[in-house]
Each structure stands twice: as structure tokens, then as C-alpha cells.
Short mmCIF file of C-alpha atoms in Angstrom, two decimals:
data_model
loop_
_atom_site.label_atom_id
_atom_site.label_comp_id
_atom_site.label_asym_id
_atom_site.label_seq_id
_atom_site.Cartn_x
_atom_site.Cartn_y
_atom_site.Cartn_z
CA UNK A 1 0.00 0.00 0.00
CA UNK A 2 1.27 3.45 -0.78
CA UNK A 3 2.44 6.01 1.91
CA UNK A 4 -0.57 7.87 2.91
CA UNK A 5 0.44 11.66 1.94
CA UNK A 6 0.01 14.60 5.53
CA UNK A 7 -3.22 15.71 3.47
CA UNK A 8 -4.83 12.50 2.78
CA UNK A 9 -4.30 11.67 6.31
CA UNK A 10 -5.77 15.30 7.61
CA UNK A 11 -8.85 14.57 5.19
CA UNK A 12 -9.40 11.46 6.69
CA UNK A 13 -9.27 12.83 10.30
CA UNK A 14 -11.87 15.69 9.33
CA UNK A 15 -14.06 12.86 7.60
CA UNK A 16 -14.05 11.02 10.75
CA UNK A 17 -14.49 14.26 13.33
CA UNK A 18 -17.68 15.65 15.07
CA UNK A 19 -18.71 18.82 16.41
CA UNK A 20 -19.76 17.34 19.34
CA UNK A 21 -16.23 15.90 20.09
CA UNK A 22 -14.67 19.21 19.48
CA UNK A 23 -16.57 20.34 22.18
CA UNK A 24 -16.03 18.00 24.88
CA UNK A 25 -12.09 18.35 23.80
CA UNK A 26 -12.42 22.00 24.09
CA UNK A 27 -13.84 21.91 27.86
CA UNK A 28 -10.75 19.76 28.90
CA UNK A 29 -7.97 22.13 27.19
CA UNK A 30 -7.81 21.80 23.37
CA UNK A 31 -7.65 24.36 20.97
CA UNK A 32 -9.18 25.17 18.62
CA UNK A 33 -6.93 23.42 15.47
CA UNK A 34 -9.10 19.93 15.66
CA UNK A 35 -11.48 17.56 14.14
CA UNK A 36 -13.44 15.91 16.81
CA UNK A 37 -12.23 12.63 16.14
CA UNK A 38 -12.43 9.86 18.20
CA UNK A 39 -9.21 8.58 19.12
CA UNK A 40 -9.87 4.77 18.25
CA UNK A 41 -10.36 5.85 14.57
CA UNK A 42 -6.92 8.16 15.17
CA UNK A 43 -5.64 4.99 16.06
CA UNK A 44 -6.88 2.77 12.95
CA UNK A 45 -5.04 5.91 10.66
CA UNK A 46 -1.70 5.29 12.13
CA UNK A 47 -2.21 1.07 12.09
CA UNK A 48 -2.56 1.25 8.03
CA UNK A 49 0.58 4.05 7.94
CA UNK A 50 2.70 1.79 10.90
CA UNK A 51 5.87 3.47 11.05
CA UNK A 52 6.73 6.74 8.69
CA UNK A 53 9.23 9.30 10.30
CA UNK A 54 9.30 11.95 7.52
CA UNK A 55 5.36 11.99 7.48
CA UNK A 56 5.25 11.90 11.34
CA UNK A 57 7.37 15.29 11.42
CA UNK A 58 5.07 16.66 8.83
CA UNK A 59 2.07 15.97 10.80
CA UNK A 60 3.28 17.33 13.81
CA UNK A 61 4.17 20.46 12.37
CA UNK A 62 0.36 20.98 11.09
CA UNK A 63 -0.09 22.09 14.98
CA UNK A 64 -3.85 19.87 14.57
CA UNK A 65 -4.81 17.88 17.85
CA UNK A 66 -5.55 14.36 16.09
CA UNK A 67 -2.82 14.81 13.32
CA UNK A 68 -0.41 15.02 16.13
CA UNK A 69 -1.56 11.99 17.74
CA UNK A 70 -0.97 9.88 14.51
CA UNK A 71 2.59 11.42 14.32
CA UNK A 72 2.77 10.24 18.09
CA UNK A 73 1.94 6.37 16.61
CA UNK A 74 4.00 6.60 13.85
CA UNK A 75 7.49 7.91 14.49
CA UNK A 76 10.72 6.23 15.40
CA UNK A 77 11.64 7.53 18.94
CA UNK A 78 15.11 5.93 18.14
CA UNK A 79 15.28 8.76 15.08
CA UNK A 80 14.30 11.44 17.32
CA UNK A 81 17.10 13.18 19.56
CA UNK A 82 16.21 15.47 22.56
CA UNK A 83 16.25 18.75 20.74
CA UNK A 84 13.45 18.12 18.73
CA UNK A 85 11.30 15.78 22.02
CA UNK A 86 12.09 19.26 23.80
CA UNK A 87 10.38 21.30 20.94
CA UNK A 88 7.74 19.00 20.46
CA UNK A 89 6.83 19.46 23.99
CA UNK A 90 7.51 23.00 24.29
CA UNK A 91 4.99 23.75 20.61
CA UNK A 92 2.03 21.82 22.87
CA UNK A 93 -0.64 22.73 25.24
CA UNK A 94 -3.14 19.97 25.35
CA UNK A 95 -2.25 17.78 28.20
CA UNK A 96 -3.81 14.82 26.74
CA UNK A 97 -1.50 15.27 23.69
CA UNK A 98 1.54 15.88 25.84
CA UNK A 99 1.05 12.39 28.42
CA UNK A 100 0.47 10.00 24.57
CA UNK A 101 4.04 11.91 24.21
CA UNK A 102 5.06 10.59 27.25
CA UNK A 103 3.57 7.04 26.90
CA UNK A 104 4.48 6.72 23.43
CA UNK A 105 7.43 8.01 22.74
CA UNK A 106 9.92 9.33 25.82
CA UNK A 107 8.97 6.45 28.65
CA UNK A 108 11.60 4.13 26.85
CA UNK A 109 13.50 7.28 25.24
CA UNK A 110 16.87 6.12 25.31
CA UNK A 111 18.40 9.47 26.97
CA UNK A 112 15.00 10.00 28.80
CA UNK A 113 17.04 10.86 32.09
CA UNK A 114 19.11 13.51 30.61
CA UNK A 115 15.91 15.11 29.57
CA UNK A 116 14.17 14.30 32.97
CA UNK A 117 17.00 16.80 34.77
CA UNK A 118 17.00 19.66 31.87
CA UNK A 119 12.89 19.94 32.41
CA UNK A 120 12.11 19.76 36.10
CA UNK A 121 12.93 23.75 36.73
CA UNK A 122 12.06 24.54 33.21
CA UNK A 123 9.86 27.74 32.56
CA UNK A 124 7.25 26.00 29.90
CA UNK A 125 5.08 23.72 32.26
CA UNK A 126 4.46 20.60 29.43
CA UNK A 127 8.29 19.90 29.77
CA UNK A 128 7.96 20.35 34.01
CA UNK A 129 4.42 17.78 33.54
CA UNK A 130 6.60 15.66 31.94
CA UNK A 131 9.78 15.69 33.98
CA UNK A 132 7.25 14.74 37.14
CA UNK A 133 5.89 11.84 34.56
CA UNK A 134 9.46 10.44 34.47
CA UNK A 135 10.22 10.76 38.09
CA UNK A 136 7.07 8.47 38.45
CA UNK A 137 8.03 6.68 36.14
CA UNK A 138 11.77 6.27 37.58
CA UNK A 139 9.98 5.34 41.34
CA UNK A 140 8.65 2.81 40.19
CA UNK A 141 10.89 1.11 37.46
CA UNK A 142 14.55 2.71 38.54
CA UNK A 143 14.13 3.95 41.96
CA UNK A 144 17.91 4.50 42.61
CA UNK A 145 18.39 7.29 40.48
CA UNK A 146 15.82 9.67 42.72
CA UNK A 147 16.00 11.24 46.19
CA UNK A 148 13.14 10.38 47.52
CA UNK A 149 13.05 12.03 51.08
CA UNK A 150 14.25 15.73 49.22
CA UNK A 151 11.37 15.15 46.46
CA UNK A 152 8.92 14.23 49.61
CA UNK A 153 10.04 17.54 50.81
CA UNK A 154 9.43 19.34 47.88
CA UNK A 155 6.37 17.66 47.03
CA UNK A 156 5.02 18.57 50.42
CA UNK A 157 5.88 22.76 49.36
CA UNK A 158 4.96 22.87 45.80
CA UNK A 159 1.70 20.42 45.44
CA UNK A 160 -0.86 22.35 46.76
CA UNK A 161 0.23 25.77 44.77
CA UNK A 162 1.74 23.89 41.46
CA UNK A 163 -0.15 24.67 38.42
CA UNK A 164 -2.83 22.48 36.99
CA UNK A 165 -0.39 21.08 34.13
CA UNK A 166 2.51 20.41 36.85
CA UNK A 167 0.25 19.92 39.94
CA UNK A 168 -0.82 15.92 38.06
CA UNK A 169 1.81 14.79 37.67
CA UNK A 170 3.47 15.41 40.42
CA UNK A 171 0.54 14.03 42.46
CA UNK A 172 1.48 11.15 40.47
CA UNK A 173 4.84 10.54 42.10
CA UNK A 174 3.70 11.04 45.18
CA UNK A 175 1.41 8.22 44.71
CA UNK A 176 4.40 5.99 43.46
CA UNK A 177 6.49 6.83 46.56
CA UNK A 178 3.26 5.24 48.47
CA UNK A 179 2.71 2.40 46.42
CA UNK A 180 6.04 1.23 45.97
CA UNK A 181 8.53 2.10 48.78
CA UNK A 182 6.33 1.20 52.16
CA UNK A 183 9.08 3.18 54.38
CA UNK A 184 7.46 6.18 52.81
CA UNK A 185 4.51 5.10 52.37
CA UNK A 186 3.03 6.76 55.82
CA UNK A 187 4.67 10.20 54.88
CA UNK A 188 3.41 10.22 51.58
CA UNK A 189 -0.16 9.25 53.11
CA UNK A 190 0.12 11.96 55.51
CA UNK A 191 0.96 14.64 52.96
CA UNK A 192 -1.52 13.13 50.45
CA UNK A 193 -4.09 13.72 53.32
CA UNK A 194 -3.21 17.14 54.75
CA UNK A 195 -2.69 18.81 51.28
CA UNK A 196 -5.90 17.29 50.11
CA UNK A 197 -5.47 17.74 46.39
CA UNK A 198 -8.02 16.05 44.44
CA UNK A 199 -9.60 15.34 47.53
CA UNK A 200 -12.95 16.18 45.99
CA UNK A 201 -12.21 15.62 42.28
CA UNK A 202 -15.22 13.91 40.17
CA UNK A 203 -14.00 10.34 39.68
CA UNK A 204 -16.34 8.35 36.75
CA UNK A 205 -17.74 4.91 37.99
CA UNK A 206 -15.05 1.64 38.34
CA UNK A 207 -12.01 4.37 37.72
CA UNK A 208 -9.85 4.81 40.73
CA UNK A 209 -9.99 8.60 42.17
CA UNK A 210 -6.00 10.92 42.00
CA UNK A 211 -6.71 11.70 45.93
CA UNK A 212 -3.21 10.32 46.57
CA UNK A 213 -4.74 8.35 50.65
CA UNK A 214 -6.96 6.26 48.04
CA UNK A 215 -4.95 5.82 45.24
CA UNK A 216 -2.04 4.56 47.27
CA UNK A 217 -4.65 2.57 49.62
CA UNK A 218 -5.73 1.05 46.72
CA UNK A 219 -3.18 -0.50 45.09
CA UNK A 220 -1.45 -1.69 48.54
CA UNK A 221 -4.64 -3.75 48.86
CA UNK A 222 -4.95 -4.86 45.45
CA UNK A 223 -1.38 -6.25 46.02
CA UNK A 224 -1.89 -7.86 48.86
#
């Protein structure tokens, strides 16, 4: 099958979109470059293309919500270096499109730690979201390379007052310091509790709620 050209794949995106998506994306952060498609058919685009650097760029650099998502899915991370994963993050605003960057393509990023130090005190808060992705990501897969009591410590200051991007993630790691290293576990509980972030936050039915005292509780249990 031939490559699928960047404007073949927008047109199929915009085929596939729906006012009514748009909406719901714009409520939780997107712009307003989008389609409204569904993210299973953004999914079925990039299957058919597989694996297509060149086109992945392209599509990236149209700025649109859903092509970006197929550029995600479709290029190398091994023919990617950390100037342009820096850009990439720094051009987007959409948290959902910035954490399929982080699943996708800089988890297993070969020089993912060098990147993890440059963009924890950077200004543009997608690269700090993400540096607080890889330090959960580093408790619970490579737990040596962090400090946990001095990130407890600064967890404890910056959680409550860190900005929506930032303030997930971080809330994150603070939940993989309870889950996965019990001699923390009652700190991290405590702080989780007294800060009450998310505390209140809307949780959808059978989905676990980001209050760090039951997120922690309940995979403890579940591991038990």
C-alpha cells in the first residue's frame, strides 16, 4: 500500500471528526486546530501508515490535535534526539496530547534521564508535567536514580500551589512513593491527606480517584 500523503491523512481525520467531540475536547484544554475525532479511529489511521518518520514530522508540524496523535503512533523515537522531544513538547498545550508523548514516545527514550533533569525547573510547564511523569516513572521502574526524602520535601511545598499542568503529575509521584517504597509510604499518606489535592475531584464509575490516601490505599490492597 502506498504512503498515505500529511493531506490524505488530515482529510481522513476531518471525515471522521464531530462537532460534538470538538466540544467535549475544548472543555478539557484543546484548541481550537481539531477535528473531533475519536481517538480509536486516530488509532486505525496510524495502524494502516505503521511506522513513517518523515510523514510523522510533517504531521506534527500541522499544529492539529488528532494529526499530532498519529505522528505520536507513527514515528521512530530511536530517530528522534532530545532537541526536537524538547520542541515537540515545548509547541504543545493539550495535556492529553503531551502524556500519549510521554507514553508513546519518551517512557523508553533512550536518553530520557538527561531530559528528565533539563525539564524539572524549566519555565514552559508541558516539559515540568513531563519531567514529574518520568520521576514516576523512575519510582517505580529505577528507583535508585531519585532522592526520595528531598522530592517528599518538595512535594510537600509545591503540590498544593503547582499549576494544573505540573500539579498531576506530580501528584502522580507522590502516589508511586506510596505504592512502591512502604518506608514512605506513611509520609506520603500523611501529605496526600493534609494537602488534600483532588480530595474532591469527580471520579467516573469503576475508575480509581488521584486523591493520593486512596490511590495509594488502593493499590497496597490490590497487592496484597
Amino acid at each position: 500500500m502506498a504512503t498515505m500523503t500529511k493531506q490524505a491523512v488530515l482529510d481522513e481525520l476531518k471525515s471522521l471528526g464531530s462537532d460534538k467531540l470538538i466540544a467535549q475536547n475544548k472543555k478539557r484544554g484543546a484548541g481550537d486546530n481539531q477535528f473531533g475525532t475519536k481517538m480509536g479511529d486516530v488509532r486505525k489511521i496510524a495502524a494502516k501508515i505503521k511506522k513513517d518518520q518523515a510523514l510523522g514530522l510533517e504531521l506534527w508540524a500541522t499544529g492539529n490535535m488528532e494529526a499530532r496523535c498519529v505522528a505520536i503512533l507513527i514515528l521512530d523515537p530511536k530517530q528522534l534526539n532530545n532537541e526536537q522531544i524538547t520542541a515537540m513538547v515545548s509547541s504543545e498545550n493539550f495535556a492529553n496530547v503531551i502524556d500519549w508523548l510521554y507514553s508513546y514516545i519518551i517512557k523508553d527514550y533512550r536518553d530520557k534521564q538527561t531530559l528528565r533533569k533539563e525539564w524539572e525547573h524549566a519555565d514552559n510547564l508541558m516539559l515540568q508535567r513531563l519531567a514529574w511523569s518520568l520521576i514516576a516513572g523512575n519510582l517505580t521502574r529505577q528507583p535508585e536514580l531519585e532522592d526520595i526524602p528531598k522530592l517528599l520535601t518538595y512535594i510537600e511545598k509545591h503540590l498544593k500551589s503547582a499549576p494544573a499542568e505540573v500539579q498531576w503529575t506530580m501528584n502522580s509521584a507522590l502516589v508511586q512513593i506510596g505504592i512502591n517504597h512502604p518506608s514512605y509510604r506513611d509520609k506520603a499518606l500523611e501529605i496526600g491527606n493534609r494537602l488534600e489535592v483532588y480530595k474532591d475531584y469527580p471520579v467516573s464509575k469503576g475508575c480509581t480517584s488521584p486523591f493520593a490516601p486512596i490511590w495509594i490505599d488502593y493499590f497496597v490492597k490490590r497487592e496484597k
